[in-house]
PDB file of C-alpha atoms in Angstrom:
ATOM      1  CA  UNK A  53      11.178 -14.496   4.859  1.00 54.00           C
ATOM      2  CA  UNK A  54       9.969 -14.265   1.375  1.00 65.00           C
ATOM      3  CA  UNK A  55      12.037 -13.714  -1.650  1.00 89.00           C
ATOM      4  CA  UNK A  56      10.624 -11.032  -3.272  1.00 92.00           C
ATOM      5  CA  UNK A  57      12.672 -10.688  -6.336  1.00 93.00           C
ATOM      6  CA  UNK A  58      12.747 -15.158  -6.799  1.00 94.00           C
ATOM      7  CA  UNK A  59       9.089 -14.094  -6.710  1.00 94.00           C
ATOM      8  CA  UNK A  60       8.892 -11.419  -9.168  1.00 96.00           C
ATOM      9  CA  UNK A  61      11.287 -13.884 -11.712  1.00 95.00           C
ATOM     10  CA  UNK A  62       8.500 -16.652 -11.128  1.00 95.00           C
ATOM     11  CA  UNK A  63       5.814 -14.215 -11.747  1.00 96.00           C
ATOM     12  CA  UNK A  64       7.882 -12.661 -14.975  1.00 96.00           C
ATOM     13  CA  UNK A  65       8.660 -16.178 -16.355  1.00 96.00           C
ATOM     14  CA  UNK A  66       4.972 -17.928 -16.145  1.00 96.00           C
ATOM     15  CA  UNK A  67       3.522 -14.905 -17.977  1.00 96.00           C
ATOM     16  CA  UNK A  68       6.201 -14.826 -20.354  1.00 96.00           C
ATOM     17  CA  UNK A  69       7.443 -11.199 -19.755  1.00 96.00           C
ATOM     18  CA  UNK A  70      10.754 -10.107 -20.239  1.00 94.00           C
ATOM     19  CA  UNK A  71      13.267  -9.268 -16.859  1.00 94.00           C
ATOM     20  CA  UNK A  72      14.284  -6.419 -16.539  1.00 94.00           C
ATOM     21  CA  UNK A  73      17.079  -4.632 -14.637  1.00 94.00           C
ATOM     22  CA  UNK A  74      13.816  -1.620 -14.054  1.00 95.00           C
ATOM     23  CA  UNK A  75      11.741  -4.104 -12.247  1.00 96.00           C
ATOM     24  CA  UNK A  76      14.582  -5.193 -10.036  1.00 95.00           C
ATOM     25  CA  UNK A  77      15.471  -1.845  -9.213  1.00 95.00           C
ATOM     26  CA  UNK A  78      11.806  -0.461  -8.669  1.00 97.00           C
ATOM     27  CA  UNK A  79      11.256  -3.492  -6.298  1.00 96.00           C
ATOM     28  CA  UNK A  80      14.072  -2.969  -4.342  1.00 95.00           C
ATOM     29  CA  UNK A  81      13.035   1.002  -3.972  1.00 95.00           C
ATOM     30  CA  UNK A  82       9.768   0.079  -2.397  1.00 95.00           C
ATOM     31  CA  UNK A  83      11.406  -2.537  -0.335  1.00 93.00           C
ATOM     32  CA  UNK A  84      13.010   0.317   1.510  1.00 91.00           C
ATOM     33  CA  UNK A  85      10.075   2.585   2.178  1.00 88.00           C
ATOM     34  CA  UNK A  86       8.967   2.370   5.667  1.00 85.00           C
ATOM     35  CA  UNK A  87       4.987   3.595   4.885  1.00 86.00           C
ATOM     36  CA  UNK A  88       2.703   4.191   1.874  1.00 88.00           C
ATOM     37  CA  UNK A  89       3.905   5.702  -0.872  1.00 93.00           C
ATOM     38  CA  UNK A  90       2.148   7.548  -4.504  1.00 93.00           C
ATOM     39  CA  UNK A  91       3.813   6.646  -8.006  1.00 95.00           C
ATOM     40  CA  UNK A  92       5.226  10.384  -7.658  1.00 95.00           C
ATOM     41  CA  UNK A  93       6.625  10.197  -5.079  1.00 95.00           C
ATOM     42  CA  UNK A  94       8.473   6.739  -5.581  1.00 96.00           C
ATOM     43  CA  UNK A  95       9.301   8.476  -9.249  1.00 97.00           C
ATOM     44  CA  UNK A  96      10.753  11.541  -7.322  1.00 96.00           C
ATOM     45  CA  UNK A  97      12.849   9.247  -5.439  1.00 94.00           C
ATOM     46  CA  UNK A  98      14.169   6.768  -8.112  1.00 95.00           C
ATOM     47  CA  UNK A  99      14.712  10.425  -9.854  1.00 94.00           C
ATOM     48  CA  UNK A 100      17.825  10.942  -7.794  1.00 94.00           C
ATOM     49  CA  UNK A 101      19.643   7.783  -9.055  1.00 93.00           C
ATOM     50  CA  UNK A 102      18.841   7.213 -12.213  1.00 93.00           C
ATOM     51  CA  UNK A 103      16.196   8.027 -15.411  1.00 95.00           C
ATOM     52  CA  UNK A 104      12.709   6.302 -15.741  1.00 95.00           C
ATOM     53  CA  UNK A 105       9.696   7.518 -16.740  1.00 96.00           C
ATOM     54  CA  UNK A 106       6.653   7.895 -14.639  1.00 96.00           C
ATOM     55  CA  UNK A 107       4.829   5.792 -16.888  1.00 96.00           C
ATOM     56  CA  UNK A 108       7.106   2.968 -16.910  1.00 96.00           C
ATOM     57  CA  UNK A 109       7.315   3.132 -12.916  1.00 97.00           C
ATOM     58  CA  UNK A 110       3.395   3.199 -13.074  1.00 96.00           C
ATOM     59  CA  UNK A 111       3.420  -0.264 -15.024  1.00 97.00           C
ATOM     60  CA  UNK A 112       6.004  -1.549 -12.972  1.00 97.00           C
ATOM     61  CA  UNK A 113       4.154  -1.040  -9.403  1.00 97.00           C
ATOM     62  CA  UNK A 114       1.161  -2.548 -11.801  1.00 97.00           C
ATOM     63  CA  UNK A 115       2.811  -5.548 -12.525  1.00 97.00           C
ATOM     64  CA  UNK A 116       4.056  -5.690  -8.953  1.00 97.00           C
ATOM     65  CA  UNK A 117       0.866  -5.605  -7.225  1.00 95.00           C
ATOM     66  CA  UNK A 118      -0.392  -8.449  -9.670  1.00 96.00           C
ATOM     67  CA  UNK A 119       2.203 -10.250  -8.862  1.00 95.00           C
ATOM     68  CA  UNK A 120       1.148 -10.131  -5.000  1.00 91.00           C
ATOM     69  CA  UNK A 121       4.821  -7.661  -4.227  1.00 94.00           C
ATOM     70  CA  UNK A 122       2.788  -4.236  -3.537  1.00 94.00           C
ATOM     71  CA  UNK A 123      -0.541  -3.661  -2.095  1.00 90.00           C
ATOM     72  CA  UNK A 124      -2.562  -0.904  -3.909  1.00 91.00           C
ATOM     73  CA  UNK A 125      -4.583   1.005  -1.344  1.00 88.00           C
ATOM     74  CA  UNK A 126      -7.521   3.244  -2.506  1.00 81.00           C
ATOM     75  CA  UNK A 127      -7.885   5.839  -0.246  1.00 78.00           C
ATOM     76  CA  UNK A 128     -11.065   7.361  -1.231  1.00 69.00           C
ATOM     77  CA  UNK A 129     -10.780  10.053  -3.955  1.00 71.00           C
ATOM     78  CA  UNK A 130      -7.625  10.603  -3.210  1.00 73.00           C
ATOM     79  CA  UNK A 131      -4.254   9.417  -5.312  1.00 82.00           C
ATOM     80  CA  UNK A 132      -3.602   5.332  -4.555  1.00 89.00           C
ATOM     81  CA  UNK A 133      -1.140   5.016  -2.286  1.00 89.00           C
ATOM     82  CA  UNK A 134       1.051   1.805  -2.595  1.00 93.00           C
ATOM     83  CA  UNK A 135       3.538  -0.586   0.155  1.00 91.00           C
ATOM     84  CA  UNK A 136       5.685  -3.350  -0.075  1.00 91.00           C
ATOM     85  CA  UNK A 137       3.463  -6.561   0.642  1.00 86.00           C
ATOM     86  CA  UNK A 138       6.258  -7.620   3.493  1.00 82.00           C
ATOM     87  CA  UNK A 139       5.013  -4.215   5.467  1.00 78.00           C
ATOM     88  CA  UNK A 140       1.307  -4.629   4.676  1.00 70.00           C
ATOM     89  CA  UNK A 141       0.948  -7.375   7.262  1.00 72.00           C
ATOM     90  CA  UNK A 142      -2.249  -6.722   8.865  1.00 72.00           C
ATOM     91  CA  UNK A 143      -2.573  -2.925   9.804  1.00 77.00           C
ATOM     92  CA  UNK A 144      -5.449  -0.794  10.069  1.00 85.00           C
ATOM     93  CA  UNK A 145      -5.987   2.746   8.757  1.00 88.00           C
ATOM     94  CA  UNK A 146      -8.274   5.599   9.679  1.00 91.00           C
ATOM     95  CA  UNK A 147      -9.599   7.611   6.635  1.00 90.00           C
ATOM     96  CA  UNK A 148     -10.691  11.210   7.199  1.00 90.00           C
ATOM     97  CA  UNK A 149     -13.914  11.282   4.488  1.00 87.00           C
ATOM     98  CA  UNK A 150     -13.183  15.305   4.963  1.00 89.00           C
ATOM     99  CA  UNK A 151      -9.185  15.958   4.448  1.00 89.00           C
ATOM    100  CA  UNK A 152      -7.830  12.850   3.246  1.00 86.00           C
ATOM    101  CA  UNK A 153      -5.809  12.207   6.012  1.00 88.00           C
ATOM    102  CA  UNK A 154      -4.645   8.854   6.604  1.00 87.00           C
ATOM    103  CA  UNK A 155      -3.422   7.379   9.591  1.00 89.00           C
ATOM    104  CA  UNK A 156      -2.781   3.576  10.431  1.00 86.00           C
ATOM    105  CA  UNK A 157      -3.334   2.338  13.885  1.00 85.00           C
ATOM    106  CA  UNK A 158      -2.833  -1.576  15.271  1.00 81.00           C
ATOM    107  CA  UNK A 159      -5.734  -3.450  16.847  1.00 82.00           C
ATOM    108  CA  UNK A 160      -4.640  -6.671  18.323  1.00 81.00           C
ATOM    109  CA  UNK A 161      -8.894  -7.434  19.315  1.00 85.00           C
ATOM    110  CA  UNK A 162      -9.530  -6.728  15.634  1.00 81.00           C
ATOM    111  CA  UNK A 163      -6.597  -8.603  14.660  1.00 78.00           C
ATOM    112  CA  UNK A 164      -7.825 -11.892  16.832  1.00 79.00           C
ATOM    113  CA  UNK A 165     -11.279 -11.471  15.711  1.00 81.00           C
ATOM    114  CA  UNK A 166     -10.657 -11.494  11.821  1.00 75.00           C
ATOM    115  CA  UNK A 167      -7.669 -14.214  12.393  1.00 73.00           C
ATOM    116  CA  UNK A 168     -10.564 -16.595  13.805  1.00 75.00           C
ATOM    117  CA  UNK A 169     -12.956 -15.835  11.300  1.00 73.00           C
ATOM    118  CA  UNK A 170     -12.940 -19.270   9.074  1.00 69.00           C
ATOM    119  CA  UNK A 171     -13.463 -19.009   4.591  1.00 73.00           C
ATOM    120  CA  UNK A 172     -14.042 -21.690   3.057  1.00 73.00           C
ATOM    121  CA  UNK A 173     -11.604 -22.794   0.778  1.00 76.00           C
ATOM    122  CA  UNK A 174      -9.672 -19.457   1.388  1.00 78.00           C
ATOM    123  CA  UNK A 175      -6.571 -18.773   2.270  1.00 75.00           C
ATOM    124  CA  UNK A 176      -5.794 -15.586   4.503  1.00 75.00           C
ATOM    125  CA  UNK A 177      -2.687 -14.010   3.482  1.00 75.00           C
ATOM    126  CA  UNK A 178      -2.868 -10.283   5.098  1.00 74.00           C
ATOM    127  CA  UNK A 179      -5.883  -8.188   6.449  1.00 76.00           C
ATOM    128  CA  UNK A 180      -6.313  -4.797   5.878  1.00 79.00           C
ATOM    129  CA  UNK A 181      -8.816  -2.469   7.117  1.00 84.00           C
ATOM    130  CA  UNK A 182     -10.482   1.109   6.024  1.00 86.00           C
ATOM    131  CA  UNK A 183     -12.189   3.019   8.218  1.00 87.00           C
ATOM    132  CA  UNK A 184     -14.176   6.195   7.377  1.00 89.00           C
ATOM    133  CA  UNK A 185     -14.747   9.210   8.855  1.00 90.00           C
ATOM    134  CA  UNK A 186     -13.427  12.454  10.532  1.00 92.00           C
ATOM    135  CA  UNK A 187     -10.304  13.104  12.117  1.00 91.00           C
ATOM    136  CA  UNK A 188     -10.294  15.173  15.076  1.00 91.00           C
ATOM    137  CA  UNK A 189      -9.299  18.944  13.485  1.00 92.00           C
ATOM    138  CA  UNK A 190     -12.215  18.571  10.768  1.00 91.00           C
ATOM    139  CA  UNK A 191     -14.835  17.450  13.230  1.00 91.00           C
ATOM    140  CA  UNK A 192     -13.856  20.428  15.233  1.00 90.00           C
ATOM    141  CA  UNK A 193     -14.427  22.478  11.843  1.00 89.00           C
ATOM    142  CA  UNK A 194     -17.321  21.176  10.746  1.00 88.00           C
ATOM    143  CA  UNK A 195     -19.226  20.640  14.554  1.00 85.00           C
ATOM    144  CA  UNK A 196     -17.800  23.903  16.292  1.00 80.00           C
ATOM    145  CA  UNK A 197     -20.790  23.135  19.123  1.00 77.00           C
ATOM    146  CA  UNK A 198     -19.758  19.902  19.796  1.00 72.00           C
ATOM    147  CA  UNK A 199     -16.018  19.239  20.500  1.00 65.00           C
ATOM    148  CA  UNK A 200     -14.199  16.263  20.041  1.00 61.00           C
ATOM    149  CA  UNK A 201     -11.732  15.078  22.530  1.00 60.00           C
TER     150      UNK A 201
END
């Protein structure tokens, strides 16, 4: 099991940053969500225990995700939603193009067929997968003819 917060020291140290008892404390908050998160939210929570600026968590998650601790996820127009790299491990999400909605889903024939695909000189650490289109309520909406099941 990775060290996340030996990692974030290495990280601080080689580009000569100064540790902080905020970056500790951020990384441990999104160490204990169990999905995606938004910088609000993760603000709204951190809110309860102690002061820190929105901004500041903004850089922080910043400097986490460069440091390979938090993937960002860009969920179409909507807000970026963030998680901990340790729950990131190759999951799949469903993107409704209409509401937003996003759901994750497992794959394990996906999973074997990108796992097999070879890079050269690359080094697969995680997959992650978008896919685009309509959930089931807003193709109802928009196709009243022609039902989804």
């Amino acid at each position: 099991m990775i060290d996340s917060h030996e990692i974030l020291s290495t990280y601080i140290t080689q580009h000569k940053l100064r540790k902080t008892f905020e970056r500790d404390k951020v990384l441990d908050y999104i160490e204990n969500y169990d999905k995606h998160f938004t910088i609000k939210e993760l603000h709204k929570e951190i809110e309860k225990d102690m002061h820190m600026s929105l901004s500041g968590i903004y850089n922080i998650v910043e400097l986490l995700v460069k440091a390979g601790l938090v993937v960002k996820h860009p969920f179409g127009e909507k807000e970026c939603e963030y998680e901990s790299i340790k729950r990131a491990k190759n999951h799949y999400h469903k993107i409704c193009r209409h509401c937003g909605a996003v759901k994750e889903y497992s794959d394990t024939k996906l999973q074997k067929s990108l796992s097999i695909k070879m890079f050269n000189a690359f080094n697969i650490e995680y997959q992650s997968v978008y896919t685009y289109g309509l959930c089931k309520k807003c193709y109802n909406k928009l196709n009243p003819k022609k039902k989804q099941k």
